[in-house]
Tab-separated table of C-alpha atoms in Angstrom:
chain	number	residue	atom	x	y	z
N	54	MET	CA	0.000	0.000	0.000
N	55	LYS	CA	1.288	3.446	-0.893
N	56	LYS	CA	2.322	5.771	1.869
N	57	PRO	CA	-0.137	8.674	2.422
N	58	VAL	CA	1.072	12.206	1.864
N	59	SER	CA	2.188	13.742	5.163
N	60	ARG	CA	0.341	16.718	6.584
N	61	VAL	CA	3.479	18.838	6.814
N	62	TRP	CA	4.194	18.204	3.119
N	63	LYS	CA	0.711	19.470	2.220
N	64	TRP	CA	1.227	22.490	4.466
N	65	ARG	CA	4.551	23.269	2.806
N	66	ARG	CA	2.940	23.104	-0.637
N	67	ALA	CA	0.057	25.306	0.522
N	68	VAL	CA	2.461	27.927	1.861
N	69	ALA	CA	4.360	27.886	-1.432
N	70	ASN	CA	1.129	28.704	-3.273
N	71	SER	CA	-0.021	31.364	-0.793
N	72	ALA	CA	0.153	35.137	-1.243
N	73	PHE	CA	3.084	35.516	1.141
N	74	SER	CA	6.279	37.216	0.036
N	75	ALA	CA	9.211	35.034	-1.002
N	76	SER	CA	11.014	35.711	2.289
N	77	THR	CA	8.034	34.611	4.389
N	78	LYS	CA	7.659	31.439	2.319
N	79	HIS	CA	11.378	30.763	2.781
N	80	VAL	CA	11.152	31.075	6.587
N	81	LEU	CA	8.074	28.843	6.792
N	82	SER	CA	9.638	26.283	4.484
N	83	LYS	CA	12.714	26.022	6.706
N	84	LEU	CA	10.473	25.888	9.777
N	85	SER	CA	8.612	22.901	8.302
N	86	TYR	CA	11.806	20.810	8.307
N	87	PHE	CA	11.867	21.018	12.107
N	88	MET	CA	8.321	19.563	12.291
N	89	ASP	CA	7.219	15.955	12.341
N	90	GLU	CA	4.921	14.505	9.660
N	91	ASP	CA	1.838	15.918	11.407
N	92	GLY	CA	3.242	19.441	11.577
N	93	ASP	CA	3.632	19.368	15.361
N	94	SER	CA	6.385	18.921	17.980
N	95	CYS	CA	8.486	21.754	16.638
N	96	PHE	CA	10.357	24.109	18.950
N	97	PRO	CA	13.501	25.456	17.230
N	98	SER	CA	15.182	28.512	18.700
N	99	ILE	CA	15.353	31.771	16.774
N	100	LYS	CA	19.071	31.123	16.394
N	101	ASP	CA	18.314	27.747	14.730
N	102	LEU	CA	15.959	29.439	12.270
N	103	CYS	CA	18.500	32.198	11.569
N	104	GLU	CA	21.120	29.598	10.687
N	105	ALA	CA	18.656	27.682	8.511
N	106	THR	CA	17.399	30.752	6.632
N	107	SER	CA	20.555	32.935	6.669
N	108	LEU	CA	18.374	35.811	7.906
N	109	SER	CA	18.664	38.092	10.944
N	110	LYS	CA	16.721	37.553	14.175
N	111	ASN	CA	14.414	40.523	13.609
N	112	THR	CA	13.658	39.388	10.063
N	113	VAL	CA	12.837	35.841	11.168
N	114	ARG	CA	10.604	37.107	13.978
N	115	HIS	CA	8.845	39.492	11.603
N	116	HIS	CA	7.957	36.778	9.091
N	117	LEU	CA	6.812	34.416	11.844
N	118	GLU	CA	4.527	37.174	13.152
N	119	LEU	CA	3.056	37.627	9.670
N	120	ALA	CA	2.391	33.919	9.366
N	121	ALA	CA	0.835	33.745	12.838
N	122	ALA	CA	-1.372	36.773	12.133
N	123	ALA	CA	-2.601	35.181	8.903
N	124	GLY	CA	-3.388	31.884	10.652
N	125	TRP	CA	-0.738	29.731	8.973
N	126	VAL	CA	1.161	28.830	12.145
N	127	SER	CA	0.311	28.649	15.856
N	128	VAL	CA	2.952	29.962	18.247
N	129	LEU	CA	2.661	28.793	21.858
N	130	PRO	CA	5.015	28.863	24.870
N	131	ILE	CA	6.263	25.417	25.837
N	132	GLY	CA	7.390	26.272	29.359
N	133	SER	CA	3.898	26.606	30.793
N	134	ALA	CA	3.808	23.027	32.101
N	135	GLY	CA	6.355	23.630	34.860
N	136	LEU	CA	9.350	22.574	32.740
N	137	HIS	CA	12.602	24.427	33.280
N	138	GLY	CA	15.788	24.958	31.340
N	139	GLN	CA	16.881	26.879	28.265
N	140	LYS	CA	15.053	24.525	25.888
N	141	TRP	CA	11.672	25.117	27.559
N	142	ARG	CA	11.973	28.897	27.208
N	143	ARG	CA	11.481	28.564	23.474
N	144	LYS	CA	8.193	28.659	21.619
N	145	SER	CA	6.418	25.751	19.983
N	146	TYR	CA	5.249	26.042	16.372
N	147	TYR	CA	2.350	24.136	14.815
N	148	ALA	CA	1.420	24.035	11.141
N	149	ARG	CA	-2.064	25.421	10.547
N	150	TRP	CA	-4.343	26.394	7.697
N	151	PRO	CA	-6.206	29.725	7.868
N	152	ASP	CA	-9.453	27.785	7.465
N	153	GLU	CA	-8.568	24.683	9.461
N	154	GLN	CA	-11.991	23.051	9.316
N	155	SER	CA	-12.601	23.375	5.596
N	156	HIS	CA	-9.216	22.896	3.949
N	157	ALA	CA	-9.291	20.239	1.308
N	158	TYR	CA	-7.101	17.622	2.964
N	159	PRO	CA	-7.800	16.199	6.443
N	160	LEU	CA	-5.091	14.614	8.535
N	161	GLU	CA	-5.973	11.031	7.651
N	162	THR	CA	-6.713	10.366	3.984
N	163	THR	CA	-6.158	7.573	1.514
N	164	GLU	CA	-7.442	9.406	-1.562
N	165	ALA	CA	-4.281	11.400	-2.264
N	166	GLU	CA	-1.190	9.218	-2.483
N	167	THR	CA	2.296	9.803	-3.844
N	168	MET	CA	3.653	8.016	-6.885
N	169	VAL	CA	6.940	6.185	-6.510
N	170	GLU	CA	9.654	7.321	-8.864
N	171	GLY	CA	9.141	5.846	-12.322
N	172	GLY	CA	5.524	4.977	-11.642
N	173	SER	CA	3.853	2.189	-9.697
N	174	ILE	CA	3.087	-1.356	-10.772
N	175	ASP	CA	-0.245	-0.138	-12.112
N	176	SER	CA	1.237	2.848	-13.935
N	177	ALA	CA	-0.319	3.858	-17.225
N	178	LYS	CA	1.011	2.521	-20.492
N	179	VAL	CA	3.212	4.609	-22.754
N	180	GLY	CA	1.179	7.186	-24.634
N	181	GLN	CA	-1.839	6.940	-22.347
N	182	PRO	CA	-2.808	10.370	-20.908
N	183	LEU	CA	-2.619	10.675	-17.141
N	184	THR	CA	-5.373	12.251	-15.081
N	185	GLN	CA	-4.561	15.754	-13.847
N	186	ASP	CA	-5.134	15.500	-10.105
N	187	ASN	CA	-3.942	18.599	-8.269
N	188	THR	CA	-2.786	17.588	-4.781
N	189	THR	CA	-2.131	21.155	-3.668
N	190	PRO	CA	-4.470	22.202	-0.848
N	191	ARG	CA	-6.800	25.041	-1.655
N	192	ILE	CA	-6.080	28.491	-0.233
N	193	SER	CA	-9.106	30.149	1.286
N	194	PRO	CA	-9.926	33.506	-0.402
N	195	SER	CA	-10.194	35.261	2.958
N	196	ALA	CA	-6.688	34.211	3.934
N	197	ARG	CA	-5.226	35.225	0.564
N	198	ALA	CA	-6.884	38.626	0.776
N	199	GLY	CA	-5.762	39.310	4.326
N	200	VAL	CA	-2.079	38.443	4.041
N	201	ARG	CA	-1.242	41.647	2.176
N	202	GLU	CA	-4.000	43.776	3.516
N	203	ILE	CA	-1.430	46.415	4.559
N	204	ALA	CA	1.193	47.552	2.073
N	205	GLU	CA	4.833	47.249	3.139
N	206	PRO	CA	5.556	51.018	3.549
N	207	ASP	CA	2.282	51.502	5.452
N	208	ARG	CA	3.012	48.494	7.630
N	209	ARG	CA	6.414	49.897	8.631
N	210	LYS	CA	4.792	53.220	9.514
N	211	ILE	CA	1.971	51.568	11.485
N	212	ASP	CA	4.361	49.261	13.341
N	213	GLY	CA	6.556	52.251	14.189
N	214	GLN	CA	3.522	54.029	15.635
N	215	PHE	CA	2.761	50.920	17.697
N	216	ARG	CA	6.258	50.842	19.188
N	217	LYS	CA	5.918	54.522	20.084
N	218	TRP	CA	2.497	53.901	21.664
N	219	ALA	CA	3.616	50.783	23.556
N	220	ALA	CA	6.566	52.730	25.025
N	221	LEU	CA	4.075	54.989	26.823
N	222	TRP	CA	3.119	52.140	29.164
N	223	PRO	CA	5.039	51.360	32.357
N	224	ARG	CA	7.335	48.417	31.893
N	225	ARG	CA	5.547	46.359	34.543
N	226	SER	CA	2.245	46.775	32.678
N	227	ARG	CA	3.543	45.367	29.403
N	228	LYS	CA	2.790	41.735	28.681
N	229	LYS	CA	4.683	39.232	26.584
N	230	ASP	CA	1.858	38.927	24.047
N	231	GLY	CA	3.140	41.799	21.904
N	232	ILE	CA	2.056	40.039	18.708
N	233	ALA	CA	-1.601	40.080	19.774
N	234	ALA	CA	-1.408	43.778	20.670
N	235	LEU	CA	0.294	44.597	17.376
N	236	ARG	CA	-2.430	42.715	15.495
N	237	LEU	CA	-5.104	44.784	17.253
N	238	TRP	CA	-3.167	47.983	16.515
N	239	ARG	CA	-3.048	47.165	12.807
N	240	GLY	CA	-6.822	46.699	12.846
N	241	LEU	CA	-7.429	50.289	13.956
N	242	THR	CA	-8.131	53.098	11.520
N	243	ASP	CA	-5.605	55.895	10.973
N	244	ALA	CA	-7.749	58.284	13.015
N	245	GLN	CA	-8.035	55.795	15.896
N	246	ARG	CA	-4.274	55.235	15.964
N	247	GLU	CA	-3.644	58.975	15.983
N	248	ALA	CA	-6.183	59.459	18.772
N	249	ALA	CA	-4.566	56.653	20.783
N	250	LEU	CA	-1.140	58.283	20.548
N	251	VAL	CA	-2.490	61.651	21.709
N	252	LEU	CA	-5.014	60.565	24.356
N	253	THR	CA	-3.361	57.531	25.985
N	254	PRO	CA	-0.938	59.650	28.069
N	255	ARG	CA	-3.942	61.450	29.563
N	256	TYR	CA	-5.507	58.101	30.500
N	257	LEU	CA	-2.281	56.896	32.107
N	258	ARG	CA	-2.127	60.068	34.193
N	259	THR	CA	-5.681	59.558	35.469
N	260	VAL	CA	-5.008	56.050	36.835
N	261	ARG	CA	-3.817	56.675	40.376
N	262	ASP	CA	-3.462	53.027	41.429
N	263	LYS	CA	-0.853	51.788	38.949
N	264	THR	CA	-1.355	48.200	40.138
N	265	LYS	CA	-4.809	48.291	38.499
N	266	LEU	CA	-3.444	49.545	35.191
N	267	CYS	CA	-4.365	47.227	32.318
N	268	GLY	CA	-1.852	46.070	29.739
N	269	PRO	CA	-1.518	47.334	26.142
N	270	GLU	CA	-3.519	44.448	24.626
N	271	THR	CA	-6.461	45.005	26.998
N	272	ALA	CA	-6.265	48.747	26.383
N	273	LEU	CA	-6.500	48.199	22.623
N	274	ARG	CA	-9.458	45.846	22.994
N	275	ARG	CA	-11.328	48.328	25.193
N	276	ARG	CA	-9.974	51.450	23.434
N	277	ILE	CA	-9.483	53.124	26.762
N	278	TRP	CA	-8.515	56.438	25.162
N	279	GLU	CA	-12.184	56.796	24.214
N	280	SER	CA	-13.323	56.404	27.839
N	281	ASP	CA	-14.639	59.968	27.857
N	282	GLY	CA	-16.693	59.344	24.735
N	283	VAL	CA	-15.910	59.450	21.030
N	284	GLN	CA	-13.162	61.937	20.211
N	285	VAL	CA	-12.991	64.090	17.095
N	286	LYS	CA	-10.031	65.881	15.587
N	287	ALA	CA	-10.127	69.686	15.561
N	288	ALA	CA	-8.116	71.394	12.808
N	289	PHE	CA	-5.564	73.862	14.168
N	290	LYS	CA	-7.163	77.320	14.547
N	291	GLY	CA	-10.283	76.060	12.787
N	292	PRO	CA	-13.764	76.896	14.130
N	293	LEU	CA	-13.938	73.892	16.509
N	294	TRP	CA	-10.369	74.416	17.676
N	295	MET	CA	-11.061	78.102	18.396
N	296	ALA	CA	-14.256	77.176	20.261
N	297	CYS	CA	-12.258	74.905	22.597
N	298	TYR	CA	-9.532	77.541	22.868
N	299	PHE	CA	-11.983	80.283	23.870
N	300	TRP	CA	-13.622	77.956	26.405
N	301	ARG	CA	-10.246	77.426	28.073
N	302	LEU	CA	-9.623	81.181	28.123
N	303	LEU	CA	-12.969	81.699	29.838
N	304	GLN	CA	-11.771	79.625	32.801
N	305	PRO	CA	-10.144	81.411	35.775
N	306	ALA	CA	-6.498	82.295	35.178
N	307	VAL	CA	-3.670	80.926	37.290
N	308	SER	CA	-3.517	83.421	40.146
N	309	ALA	CA	-0.001	82.775	41.458
N	310	VAL	CA	2.462	85.309	39.966
N	311	THR	CA	6.077	85.419	41.119
N	312	PHE	CA	8.862	87.815	40.199
N	313	THR	CA	12.545	87.153	39.706
N	314	GLY	CA	15.219	89.239	41.375
N	315	LEU	CA	15.867	91.079	38.123
N	316	GLU	CA	12.186	91.904	37.738
N	317	GLU	CA	12.051	93.228	41.308
N	318	LYS	CA	14.956	95.533	40.473
N	319	MET	CA	13.144	96.711	37.309
N	320	ILE	CA	10.101	97.567	39.414
N	321	ALA	CA	12.274	99.323	42.006
N	322	ASP	CA	14.108	101.505	39.491
N	323	GLY	CA	10.863	102.359	37.679
N	324	SER	CA	11.790	100.857	34.297
N	325	ARG	CA	8.751	98.553	34.518
N	326	THR	CA	5.614	98.700	36.595
N	327	ARG	CA	4.312	95.794	38.632
N	328	GLU	CA	1.029	95.879	36.712
N	329	GLN	CA	2.841	95.579	33.367
N	330	LEU	CA	4.780	92.517	34.514
N	331	VAL	CA	1.672	90.879	36.005
N	332	ARG	CA	-0.236	91.290	32.746
N	333	GLU	CA	2.667	89.918	30.690
N	334	LYS	CA	2.932	86.872	32.943
N	335	ARG	CA	-0.819	86.318	32.756
N	336	ARG	CA	-0.664	86.297	28.954
N	337	LYS	CA	2.214	83.816	28.975
N	338	PHE	CA	1.300	81.530	31.858
N	339	GLY	CA	-2.226	82.393	32.996
N	340	TRP	CA	-4.048	79.782	30.879
N	341	PRO	CA	-1.810	76.683	30.524
N	342	ALA	CA	-4.617	74.578	29.015
N	343	ALA	CA	-4.971	77.043	26.127
N	344	ASN	CA	-1.196	77.280	25.714
N	345	ARG	CA	-1.046	73.478	25.537
N	346	MET	CA	-3.314	73.526	22.489
N	347	VAL	CA	-0.804	75.727	20.665
N	348	SER	CA	2.099	73.555	21.854
N	349	LEU	CA	0.468	70.472	20.347
N	350	TRP	CA	0.528	72.130	16.947
N	351	HIS	CA	4.213	73.062	17.311
N	352	GLU	CA	4.876	69.426	18.227
N	353	LYS	CA	3.019	68.398	15.032
N	354	ARG	CA	0.387	66.567	17.074
N	355	SER	CA	-3.340	66.794	16.578
N	356	PHE	CA	-5.859	68.153	19.059
N	357	PHE	CA	-8.883	65.993	19.892
N	358	CYS	CA	-12.022	66.954	21.763
N	359	PRO	CA	-15.219	65.092	22.750
N	360	ALA	CA	-17.587	64.681	19.821
N	361	HIS	CA	-20.526	66.183	21.709
N	362	VAL	CA	-18.864	69.646	21.698
N	363	GLU	CA	-18.450	69.631	17.912
N	364	PRO	CA	-21.594	71.793	17.282
N	365	LEU	CA	-19.852	74.703	19.030
N	366	GLY	CA	-17.712	75.120	15.926
N	367	ASP	CA	-20.811	76.222	14.020
N	368	LEU	CA	-20.998	79.311	16.252
N	369	PHE	CA	-17.698	80.660	14.914
N	370	VAL	CA	-17.177	82.647	11.711
N	371	TRP	CA	-14.125	83.858	9.823
N	372	VAL	CA	-12.999	87.416	10.599
N	373	ALA	CA	-10.381	89.138	8.419
N	374	THR	CA	-7.424	90.760	10.187
N	375	GLU	CA	-7.905	94.066	8.364
N	376	SER	CA	-11.526	94.441	9.461
N	377	LEU	CA	-12.848	96.629	12.265
N	378	LEU	CA	-14.448	93.548	13.808
N	379	PHE	CA	-11.051	91.868	14.184
N	380	ALA	CA	-9.725	95.009	15.881
N	381	ALA	CA	-12.628	94.834	18.343
N	382	TRP	CA	-11.812	91.211	19.211
N	383	ALA	CA	-8.136	92.156	19.637
N	384	ARG	CA	-9.106	94.915	22.094
N	385	LEU	CA	-11.244	92.483	24.082
N	386	ALA	CA	-8.345	89.993	24.296
N	387	GLU	CA	-5.972	92.773	25.344
N	388	ALA	CA	-8.336	93.932	28.072
N	389	ARG	CA	-8.573	90.383	29.487
N	390	ASP	CA	-4.823	89.651	29.034
N	391	TRP	CA	-5.710	86.739	26.795
N	392	PRO	CA	-2.965	85.198	24.609
N	393	LEU	CA	-4.770	85.565	21.279
N	394	PRO	CA	-3.167	83.158	18.762
N	395	SER	CA	-1.522	84.644	15.699
N	396	PRO	CA	-3.797	84.612	12.636
N	397	ILE	CA	-3.519	81.901	9.999
N	398	GLY	CA	-3.478	83.530	6.586
N	399	LYS	CA	-5.456	86.742	6.868
N	400	GLY	CA	-7.889	86.046	9.671
N	401	LEU	CA	-9.167	83.964	12.582
N	402	PHE	CA	-12.436	82.369	13.680
N	403	PHE	CA	-14.451	84.192	16.365
N	404	PRO	CA	-17.952	83.797	17.852
N	405	ARG	CA	-20.622	85.086	15.500
N	406	VAL	CA	-21.665	88.694	16.214
N	407	ALA	CA	-25.407	89.377	16.076
N	408	SER	CA	-25.091	92.746	14.356
N	409	LEU	CA	-22.270	94.870	12.986
N	410	ASP	CA	-24.245	98.057	13.471
N	411	GLY	CA	-23.445	100.215	16.484
N	412	ASP	CA	-20.612	99.773	18.984
N	413	LEU	CA	-18.456	96.787	17.933
N	414	ASP	CA	-16.848	96.483	21.380
N	415	GLU	CA	-20.257	95.890	22.913
N	416	ALA	CA	-21.185	93.549	20.068
N	417	VAL	CA	-18.157	91.278	20.559
N	418	ALA	CA	-18.670	91.288	24.357
N	419	ALA	CA	-22.283	90.202	23.851
N	420	ALA	CA	-21.188	87.494	21.364
N	421	LEU	CA	-18.625	86.180	23.846
N	422	ALA	CA	-21.200	86.113	26.649
N	423	ALA	CA	-23.654	84.198	24.446
N	424	PHE	CA	-20.938	81.691	23.504
N	425	GLU	CA	-19.995	81.202	27.169
N	426	VAL	CA	-23.583	80.279	28.055
N	427	GLN	CA	-23.876	77.781	25.188
N	428	ALA	CA	-20.411	76.318	25.769
N	429	ALA	CA	-21.065	75.824	29.483
N	430	GLY	CA	-24.151	73.777	28.678
N	431	VAL	CA	-22.257	71.627	26.172
N	432	PHE	CA	-19.025	71.072	28.119
N	433	HIS	CA	-20.885	70.328	31.355
N	434	GLU	CA	-23.323	67.972	29.624
N	435	ARG	CA	-21.221	64.854	30.307
N	436	THR	CA	-19.820	65.894	33.677
């Protein structure tokens, strides 16, 4: 009786016909030679695979992660059964199909058999056409489509963002299952990844008991950076951004003002007045939350705010710098010692004024008061 085709041989042929890159196929092919006929009992070290493939450690690990993410290999720790020693610190690899239940060839089969070299006793006569039986296992369409779901340049960028995000977490909170966390990170949208990078530090600061801090994988599953609700991106100095900026300016200023020895001398000799220095310090340091919004832009980072405050942006309109209305807003900011941001282009967004007839200073004061009432209702809605 002819010997059945081994499972690992079928797996090797399936990998060769998959949508993987040539390097990934090469790594998996070399990995298969460490397996038994069933595709199990395989625990080579990364060094063994590097010697077999002539590739670096990072390259081998990368291609194994791709294969594991696509469902072609299972990677499990083999030291979980209480075994000790260098050997049991390795990982165990098992050959798998992306669609394990429905792939064309089960483990035990007698329908697909190999032909001995030169043909068997019952081989066909010369000139007789042979049947064209394809013994290559089928590749599921879902697996083929998902292997290269992310282009190589995009993948490098996304993985770099993940390393930057994972570094935000305390070392004791990081788990060994980095592959699972990376897979979840790749499944996020660009906006979600950007929001995670910006908002995760705020979440980490709010957790007082660090022993209850979840790990990166759990954080990605729960999307903890959205714990305050869905976040939306506000364009720098756009209407929504200016609405949030004005709301921060409407909060009480930092009251503590200190003077250096040099400033005390300037006050003593009359070159500067105490009131002038207090107002300058208020403009620079009085509203740190508003200043932080500007700093984010200088750091090339986006500003996000809760989605429920987004309608406040509709209350703001564009005001040209050369207009009398802009001059009125500048006078109001000067009177309150507000650090008005420099205009983008030839104007800025300000709360809509009801009427341009009459005293513009009174008009902008009334517009600001109306915005404060509406903003207070929106910002305090979820608190």
